[in-house]
mmCIF file of C-alpha atoms in Angstrom:
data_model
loop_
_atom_site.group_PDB
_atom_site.id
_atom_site.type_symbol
_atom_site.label_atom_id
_atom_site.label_comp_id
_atom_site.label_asym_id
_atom_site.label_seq_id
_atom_site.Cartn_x
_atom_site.Cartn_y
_atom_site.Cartn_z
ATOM 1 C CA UNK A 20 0.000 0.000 0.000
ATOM 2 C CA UNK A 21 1.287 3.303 -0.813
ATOM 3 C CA UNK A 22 1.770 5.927 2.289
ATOM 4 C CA UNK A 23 1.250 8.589 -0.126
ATOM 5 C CA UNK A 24 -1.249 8.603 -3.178
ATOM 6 C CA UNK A 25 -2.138 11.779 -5.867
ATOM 7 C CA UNK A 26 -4.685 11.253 -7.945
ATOM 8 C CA UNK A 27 -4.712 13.976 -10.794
ATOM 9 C CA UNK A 28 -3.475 16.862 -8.437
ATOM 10 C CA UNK A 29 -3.735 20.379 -9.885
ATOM 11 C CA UNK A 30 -3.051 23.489 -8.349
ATOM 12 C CA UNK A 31 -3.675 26.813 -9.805
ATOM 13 C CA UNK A 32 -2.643 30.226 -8.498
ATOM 14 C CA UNK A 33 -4.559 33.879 -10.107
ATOM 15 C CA UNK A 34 -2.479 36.410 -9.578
ATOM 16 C CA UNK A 35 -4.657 39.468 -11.632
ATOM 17 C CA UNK A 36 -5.608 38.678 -15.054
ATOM 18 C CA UNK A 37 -2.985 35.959 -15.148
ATOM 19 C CA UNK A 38 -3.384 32.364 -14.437
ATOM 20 C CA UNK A 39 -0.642 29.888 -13.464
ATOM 21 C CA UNK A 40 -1.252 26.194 -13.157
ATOM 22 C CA UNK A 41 1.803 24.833 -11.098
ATOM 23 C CA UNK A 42 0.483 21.179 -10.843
ATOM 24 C CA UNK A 43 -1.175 20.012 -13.962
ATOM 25 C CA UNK A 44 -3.070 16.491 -13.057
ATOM 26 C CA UNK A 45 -0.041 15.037 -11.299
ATOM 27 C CA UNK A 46 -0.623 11.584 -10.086
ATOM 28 C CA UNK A 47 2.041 9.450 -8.245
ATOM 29 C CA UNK A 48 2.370 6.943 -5.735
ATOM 30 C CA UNK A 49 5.678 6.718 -2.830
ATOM 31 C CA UNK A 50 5.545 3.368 -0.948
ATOM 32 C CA UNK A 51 6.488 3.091 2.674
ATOM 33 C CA UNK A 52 10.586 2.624 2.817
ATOM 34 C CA UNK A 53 11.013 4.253 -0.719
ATOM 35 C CA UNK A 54 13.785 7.078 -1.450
ATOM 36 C CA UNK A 55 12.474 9.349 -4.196
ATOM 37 C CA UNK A 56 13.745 12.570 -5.838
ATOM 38 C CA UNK A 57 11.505 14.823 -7.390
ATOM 39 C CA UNK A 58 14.189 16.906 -9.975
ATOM 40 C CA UNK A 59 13.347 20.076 -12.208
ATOM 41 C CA UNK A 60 14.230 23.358 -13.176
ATOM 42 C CA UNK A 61 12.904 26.576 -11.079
ATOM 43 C CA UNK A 62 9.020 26.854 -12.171
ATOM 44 C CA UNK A 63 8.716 23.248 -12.988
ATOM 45 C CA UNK A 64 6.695 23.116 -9.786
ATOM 46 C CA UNK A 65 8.318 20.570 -7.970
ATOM 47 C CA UNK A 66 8.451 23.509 -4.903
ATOM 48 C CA UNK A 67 4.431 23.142 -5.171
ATOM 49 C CA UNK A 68 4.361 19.059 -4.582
ATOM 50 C CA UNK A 69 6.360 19.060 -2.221
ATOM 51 C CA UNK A 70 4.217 22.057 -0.097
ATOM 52 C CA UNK A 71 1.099 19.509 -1.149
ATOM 53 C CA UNK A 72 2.823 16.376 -0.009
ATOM 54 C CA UNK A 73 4.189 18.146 3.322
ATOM 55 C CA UNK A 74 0.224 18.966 3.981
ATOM 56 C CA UNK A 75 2.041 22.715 3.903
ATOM 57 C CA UNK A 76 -0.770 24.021 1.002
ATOM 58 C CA UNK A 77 -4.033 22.307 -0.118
ATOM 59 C CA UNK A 78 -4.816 21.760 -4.028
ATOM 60 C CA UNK A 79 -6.941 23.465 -5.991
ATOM 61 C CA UNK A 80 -8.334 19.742 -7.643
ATOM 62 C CA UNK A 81 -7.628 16.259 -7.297
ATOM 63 C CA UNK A 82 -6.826 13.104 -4.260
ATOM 64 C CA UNK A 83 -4.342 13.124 -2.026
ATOM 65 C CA UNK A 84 -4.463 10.011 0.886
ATOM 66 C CA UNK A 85 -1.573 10.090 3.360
ATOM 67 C CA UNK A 86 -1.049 6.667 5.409
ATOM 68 C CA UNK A 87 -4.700 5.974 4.124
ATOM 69 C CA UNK A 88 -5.944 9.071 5.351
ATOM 70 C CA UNK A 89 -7.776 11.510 2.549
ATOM 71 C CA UNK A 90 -5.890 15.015 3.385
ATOM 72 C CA UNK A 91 -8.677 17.297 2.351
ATOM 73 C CA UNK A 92 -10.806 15.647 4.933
ATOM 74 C CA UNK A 93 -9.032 16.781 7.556
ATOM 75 C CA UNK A 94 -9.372 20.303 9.926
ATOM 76 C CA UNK A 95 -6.655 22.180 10.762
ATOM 77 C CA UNK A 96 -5.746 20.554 14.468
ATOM 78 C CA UNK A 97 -5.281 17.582 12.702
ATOM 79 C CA UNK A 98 -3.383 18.963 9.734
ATOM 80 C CA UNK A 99 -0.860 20.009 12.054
ATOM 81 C CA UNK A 100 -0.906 17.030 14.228
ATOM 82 C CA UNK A 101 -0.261 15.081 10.681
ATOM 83 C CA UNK A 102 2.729 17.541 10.050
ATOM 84 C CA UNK A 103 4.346 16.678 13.498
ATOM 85 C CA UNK A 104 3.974 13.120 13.527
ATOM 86 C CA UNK A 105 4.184 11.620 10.200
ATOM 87 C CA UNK A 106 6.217 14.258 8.019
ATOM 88 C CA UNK A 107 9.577 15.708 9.413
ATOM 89 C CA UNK A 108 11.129 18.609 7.426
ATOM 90 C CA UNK A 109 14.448 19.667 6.379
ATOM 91 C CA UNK A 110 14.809 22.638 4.603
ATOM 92 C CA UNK A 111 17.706 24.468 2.529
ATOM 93 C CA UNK A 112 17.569 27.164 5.201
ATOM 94 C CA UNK A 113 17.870 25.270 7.845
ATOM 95 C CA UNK A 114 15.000 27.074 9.765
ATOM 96 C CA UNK A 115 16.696 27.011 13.137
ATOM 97 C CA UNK A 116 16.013 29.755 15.593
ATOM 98 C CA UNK A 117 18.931 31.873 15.976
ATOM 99 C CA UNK A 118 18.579 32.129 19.837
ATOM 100 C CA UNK A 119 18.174 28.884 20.438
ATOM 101 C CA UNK A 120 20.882 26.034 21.338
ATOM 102 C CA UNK A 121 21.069 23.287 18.802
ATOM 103 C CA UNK A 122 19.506 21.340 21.235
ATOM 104 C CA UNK A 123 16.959 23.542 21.973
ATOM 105 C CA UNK A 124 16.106 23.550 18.301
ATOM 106 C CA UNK A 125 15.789 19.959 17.852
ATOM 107 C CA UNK A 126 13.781 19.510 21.275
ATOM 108 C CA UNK A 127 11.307 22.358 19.772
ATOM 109 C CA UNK A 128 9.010 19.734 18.168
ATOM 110 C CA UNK A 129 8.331 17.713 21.752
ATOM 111 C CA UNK A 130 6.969 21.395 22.869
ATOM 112 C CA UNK A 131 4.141 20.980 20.282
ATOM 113 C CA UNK A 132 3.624 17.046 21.652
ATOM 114 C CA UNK A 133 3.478 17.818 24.901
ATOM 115 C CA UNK A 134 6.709 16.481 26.287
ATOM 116 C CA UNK A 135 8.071 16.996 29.744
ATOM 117 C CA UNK A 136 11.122 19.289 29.453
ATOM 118 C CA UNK A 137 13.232 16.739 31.283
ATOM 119 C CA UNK A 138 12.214 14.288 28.295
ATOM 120 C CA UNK A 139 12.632 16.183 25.396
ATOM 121 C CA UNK A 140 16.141 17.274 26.350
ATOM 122 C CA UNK A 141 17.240 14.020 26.712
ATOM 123 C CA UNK A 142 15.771 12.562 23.716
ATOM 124 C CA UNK A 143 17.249 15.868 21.787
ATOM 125 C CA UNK A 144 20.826 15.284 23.093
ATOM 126 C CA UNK A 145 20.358 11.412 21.663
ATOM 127 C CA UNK A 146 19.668 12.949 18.270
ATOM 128 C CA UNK A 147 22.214 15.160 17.923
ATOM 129 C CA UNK A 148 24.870 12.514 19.511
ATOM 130 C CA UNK A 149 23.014 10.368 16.500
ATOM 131 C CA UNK A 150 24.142 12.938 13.761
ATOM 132 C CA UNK A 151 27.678 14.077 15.184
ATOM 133 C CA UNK A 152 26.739 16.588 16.964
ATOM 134 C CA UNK A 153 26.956 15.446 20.998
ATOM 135 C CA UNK A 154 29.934 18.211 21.330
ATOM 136 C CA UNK A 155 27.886 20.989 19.803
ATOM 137 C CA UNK A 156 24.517 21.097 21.820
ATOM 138 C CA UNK A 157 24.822 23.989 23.603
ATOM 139 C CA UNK A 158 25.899 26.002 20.319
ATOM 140 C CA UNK A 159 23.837 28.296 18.820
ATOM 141 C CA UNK A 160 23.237 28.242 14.594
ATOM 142 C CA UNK A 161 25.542 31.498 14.240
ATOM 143 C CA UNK A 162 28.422 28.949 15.911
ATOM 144 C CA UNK A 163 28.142 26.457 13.460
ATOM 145 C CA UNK A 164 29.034 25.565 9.981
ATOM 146 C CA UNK A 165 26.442 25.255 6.618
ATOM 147 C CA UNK A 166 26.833 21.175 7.047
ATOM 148 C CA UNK A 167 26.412 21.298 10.905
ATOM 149 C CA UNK A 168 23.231 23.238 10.869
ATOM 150 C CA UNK A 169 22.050 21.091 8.141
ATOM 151 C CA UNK A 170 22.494 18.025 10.845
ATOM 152 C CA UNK A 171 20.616 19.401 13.609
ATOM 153 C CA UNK A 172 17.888 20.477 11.265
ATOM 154 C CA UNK A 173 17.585 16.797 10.450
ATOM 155 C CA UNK A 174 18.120 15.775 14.178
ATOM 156 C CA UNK A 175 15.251 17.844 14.789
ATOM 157 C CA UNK A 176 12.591 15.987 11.951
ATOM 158 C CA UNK A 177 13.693 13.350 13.628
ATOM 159 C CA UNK A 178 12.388 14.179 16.886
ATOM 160 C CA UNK A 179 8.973 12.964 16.724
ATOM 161 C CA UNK A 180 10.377 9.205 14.780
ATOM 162 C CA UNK A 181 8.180 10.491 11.880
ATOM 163 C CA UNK A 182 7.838 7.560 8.739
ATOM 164 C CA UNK A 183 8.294 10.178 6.397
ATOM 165 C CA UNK A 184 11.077 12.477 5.779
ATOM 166 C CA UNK A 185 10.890 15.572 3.451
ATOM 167 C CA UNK A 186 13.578 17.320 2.049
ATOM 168 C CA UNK A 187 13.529 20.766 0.065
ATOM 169 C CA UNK A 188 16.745 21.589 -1.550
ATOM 170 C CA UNK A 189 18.749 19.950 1.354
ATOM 171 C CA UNK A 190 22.224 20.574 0.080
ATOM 172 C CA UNK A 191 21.382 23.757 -1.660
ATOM 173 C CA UNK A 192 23.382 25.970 0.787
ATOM 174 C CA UNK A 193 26.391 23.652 1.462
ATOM 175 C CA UNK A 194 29.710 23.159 -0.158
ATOM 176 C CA UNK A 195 30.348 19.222 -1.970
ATOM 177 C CA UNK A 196 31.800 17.866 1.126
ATOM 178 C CA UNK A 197 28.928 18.637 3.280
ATOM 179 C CA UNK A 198 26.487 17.498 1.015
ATOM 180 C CA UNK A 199 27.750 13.848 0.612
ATOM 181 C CA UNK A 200 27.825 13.956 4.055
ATOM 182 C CA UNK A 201 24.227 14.995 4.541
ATOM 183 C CA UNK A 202 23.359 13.087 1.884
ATOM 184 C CA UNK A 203 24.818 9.940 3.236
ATOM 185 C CA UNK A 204 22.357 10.443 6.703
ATOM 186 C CA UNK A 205 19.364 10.375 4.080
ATOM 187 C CA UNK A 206 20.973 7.096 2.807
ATOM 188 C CA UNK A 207 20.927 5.335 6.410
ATOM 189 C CA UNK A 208 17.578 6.590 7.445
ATOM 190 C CA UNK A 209 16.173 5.233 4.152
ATOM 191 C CA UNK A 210 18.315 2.051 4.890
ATOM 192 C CA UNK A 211 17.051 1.733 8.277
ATOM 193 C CA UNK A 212 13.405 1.866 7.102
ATOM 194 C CA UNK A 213 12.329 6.014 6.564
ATOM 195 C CA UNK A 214 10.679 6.854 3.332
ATOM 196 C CA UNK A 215 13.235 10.382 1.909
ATOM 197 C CA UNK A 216 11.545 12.369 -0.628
ATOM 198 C CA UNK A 217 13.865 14.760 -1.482
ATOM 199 C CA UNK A 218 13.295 17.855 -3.965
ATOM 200 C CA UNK A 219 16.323 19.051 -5.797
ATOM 201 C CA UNK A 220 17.608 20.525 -9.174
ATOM 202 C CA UNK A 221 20.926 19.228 -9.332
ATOM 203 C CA UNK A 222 21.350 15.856 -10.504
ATOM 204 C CA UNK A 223 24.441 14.669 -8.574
ATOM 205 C CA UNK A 224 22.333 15.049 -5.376
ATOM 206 C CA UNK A 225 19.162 12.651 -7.089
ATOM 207 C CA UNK A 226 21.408 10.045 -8.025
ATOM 208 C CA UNK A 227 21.524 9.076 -4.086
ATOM 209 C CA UNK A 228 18.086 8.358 -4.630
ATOM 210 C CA UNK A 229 16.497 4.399 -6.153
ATOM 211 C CA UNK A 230 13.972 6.481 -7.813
ATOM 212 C CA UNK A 231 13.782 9.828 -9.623
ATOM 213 C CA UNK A 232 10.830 11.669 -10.444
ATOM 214 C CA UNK A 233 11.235 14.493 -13.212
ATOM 215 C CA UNK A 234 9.023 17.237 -13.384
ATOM 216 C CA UNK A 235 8.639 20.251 -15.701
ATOM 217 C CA UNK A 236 5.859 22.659 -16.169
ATOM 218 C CA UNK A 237 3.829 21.435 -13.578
ATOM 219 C CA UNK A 238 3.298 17.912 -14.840
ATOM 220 C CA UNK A 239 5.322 14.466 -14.154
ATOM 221 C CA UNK A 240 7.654 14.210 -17.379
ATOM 222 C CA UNK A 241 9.528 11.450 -16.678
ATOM 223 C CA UNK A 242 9.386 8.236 -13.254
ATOM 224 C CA UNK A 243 12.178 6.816 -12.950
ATOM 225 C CA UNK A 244 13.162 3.674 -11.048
ATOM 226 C CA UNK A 245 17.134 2.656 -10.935
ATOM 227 C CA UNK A 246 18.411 -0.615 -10.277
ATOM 228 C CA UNK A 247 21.631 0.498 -8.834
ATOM 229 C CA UNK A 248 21.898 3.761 -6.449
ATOM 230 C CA UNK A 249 25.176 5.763 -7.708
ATOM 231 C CA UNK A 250 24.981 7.821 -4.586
ATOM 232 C CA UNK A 251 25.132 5.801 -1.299
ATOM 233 C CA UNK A 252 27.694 3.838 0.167
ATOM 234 C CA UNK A 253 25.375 0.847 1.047
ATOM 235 C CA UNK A 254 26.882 1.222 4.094
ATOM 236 C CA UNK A 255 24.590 0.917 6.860
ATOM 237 C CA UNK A 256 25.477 2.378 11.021
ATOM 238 C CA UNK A 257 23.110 3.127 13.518
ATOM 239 C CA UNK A 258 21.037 6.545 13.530
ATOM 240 C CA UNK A 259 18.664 7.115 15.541
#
């Protein structure tokens, strides 16, 4: 069964007289434990699926069923409960808080789920130990490097052991040694059992993922499924 199902997804934005259909009737299944990469140029709309599939915008037509569940059903408590528990995010930016401790950031989430403070700190030190990081907790972003504020933004959609992980541009920001190595965390998760949907326009970073998903002017051009992964090492350690 697939944990995430389109059926003929559009989504159109006016913007005065003009009209701008960024999803054109996309349909597309991820199974649970897949690693996909959905790959175009800027305006292709890949941006706009991945908002849809992160239950970040609605559509303007179409299905979408998350883990069985039919999204547009669904109010906005339990939108954002869906967002905290099933999806975690990584972003190009990062999206720490700049006056936070890295393990303050990652422990944010457990705020939201109603986790002690004793708990969350504790579980947010694991996370960080789990992505390098045990020696830069009490750092704040401004103290760390493009790669290590990638890791604790991942630490941090961790938090909550969501099934699915999200990723928008993840290595946009960081130089080629940092992104293999961010890269390579997205290989264990999805070798440890996370579904990684990763959105990206550079095709050195999709060829870490089994399957590639192409995308250009708002409509799926091209589904790819590879045999052989050029990306990751295969190599599988404990994270998380």
């Amino acid at each position: 069964m697939a944990i995430i199902d389109l059926t003929n997804i559009t989504k159109i934005y006016t913007m005065g007289d003009t009209t701008v259909h960024a999803l054109a009737g996309v349909t597309l299944a991820i199974h649970n434990g897949e690693f996909a990469a959905i790959i175009g140029p800027s305006g292709s709309g890949k941006s706009t699926l991945m908002n849809i599939l992160g239950c970040l915008d609605q559509p303007t037509g179409g299905s979408y069923r998350l883990d069985g569940a039919e999204v547009a059903t669904l109010n906005d408590t339990q939108l954002a409960a869906t967002r905290n528990q099933k999806i975690g995010f990584v972003f190009q930016n990062f999206n720490l808080l700049p006056r936070m401790s890295a393990l303050q950031n990652v422990a944010l989430p457990l705020i939201y789920a109603g986790v002690n403070k004793k708990s969350r700190l504790e579980k947010a030190a694991r996370n960080l130990a789990a992505v390098g990081l045990a020696d830069r907790k009490d750092h704040r972003p401004t103290e760390l490097s493009g790669g290590q504020r990638q890791r604790v933004a991942i630490a941090r959609a961790l938090i909550n052991a969501p099934p699915i992980i999200i990723a928008d541009e993840p290595t946009g920001n960081l130089d080629t040694k940092s992104s293999n190595e961010i890269m390579e965390i997205f290989c264990r998760l999805n070798q440890q059992g996370r579904t990684v949907i990763m959105v990206t326009h550079e095709p050195d970073i999709a060829a870490y993922a089994r399957r590639v998903i192409h995308v250009r002017d708002g409509k799926i051009t091209q589904d790819e499924m590879k045999q052989e992964v050029d990306g990751c090492s295969g190599k599988v350690s404990s994270l998380l």
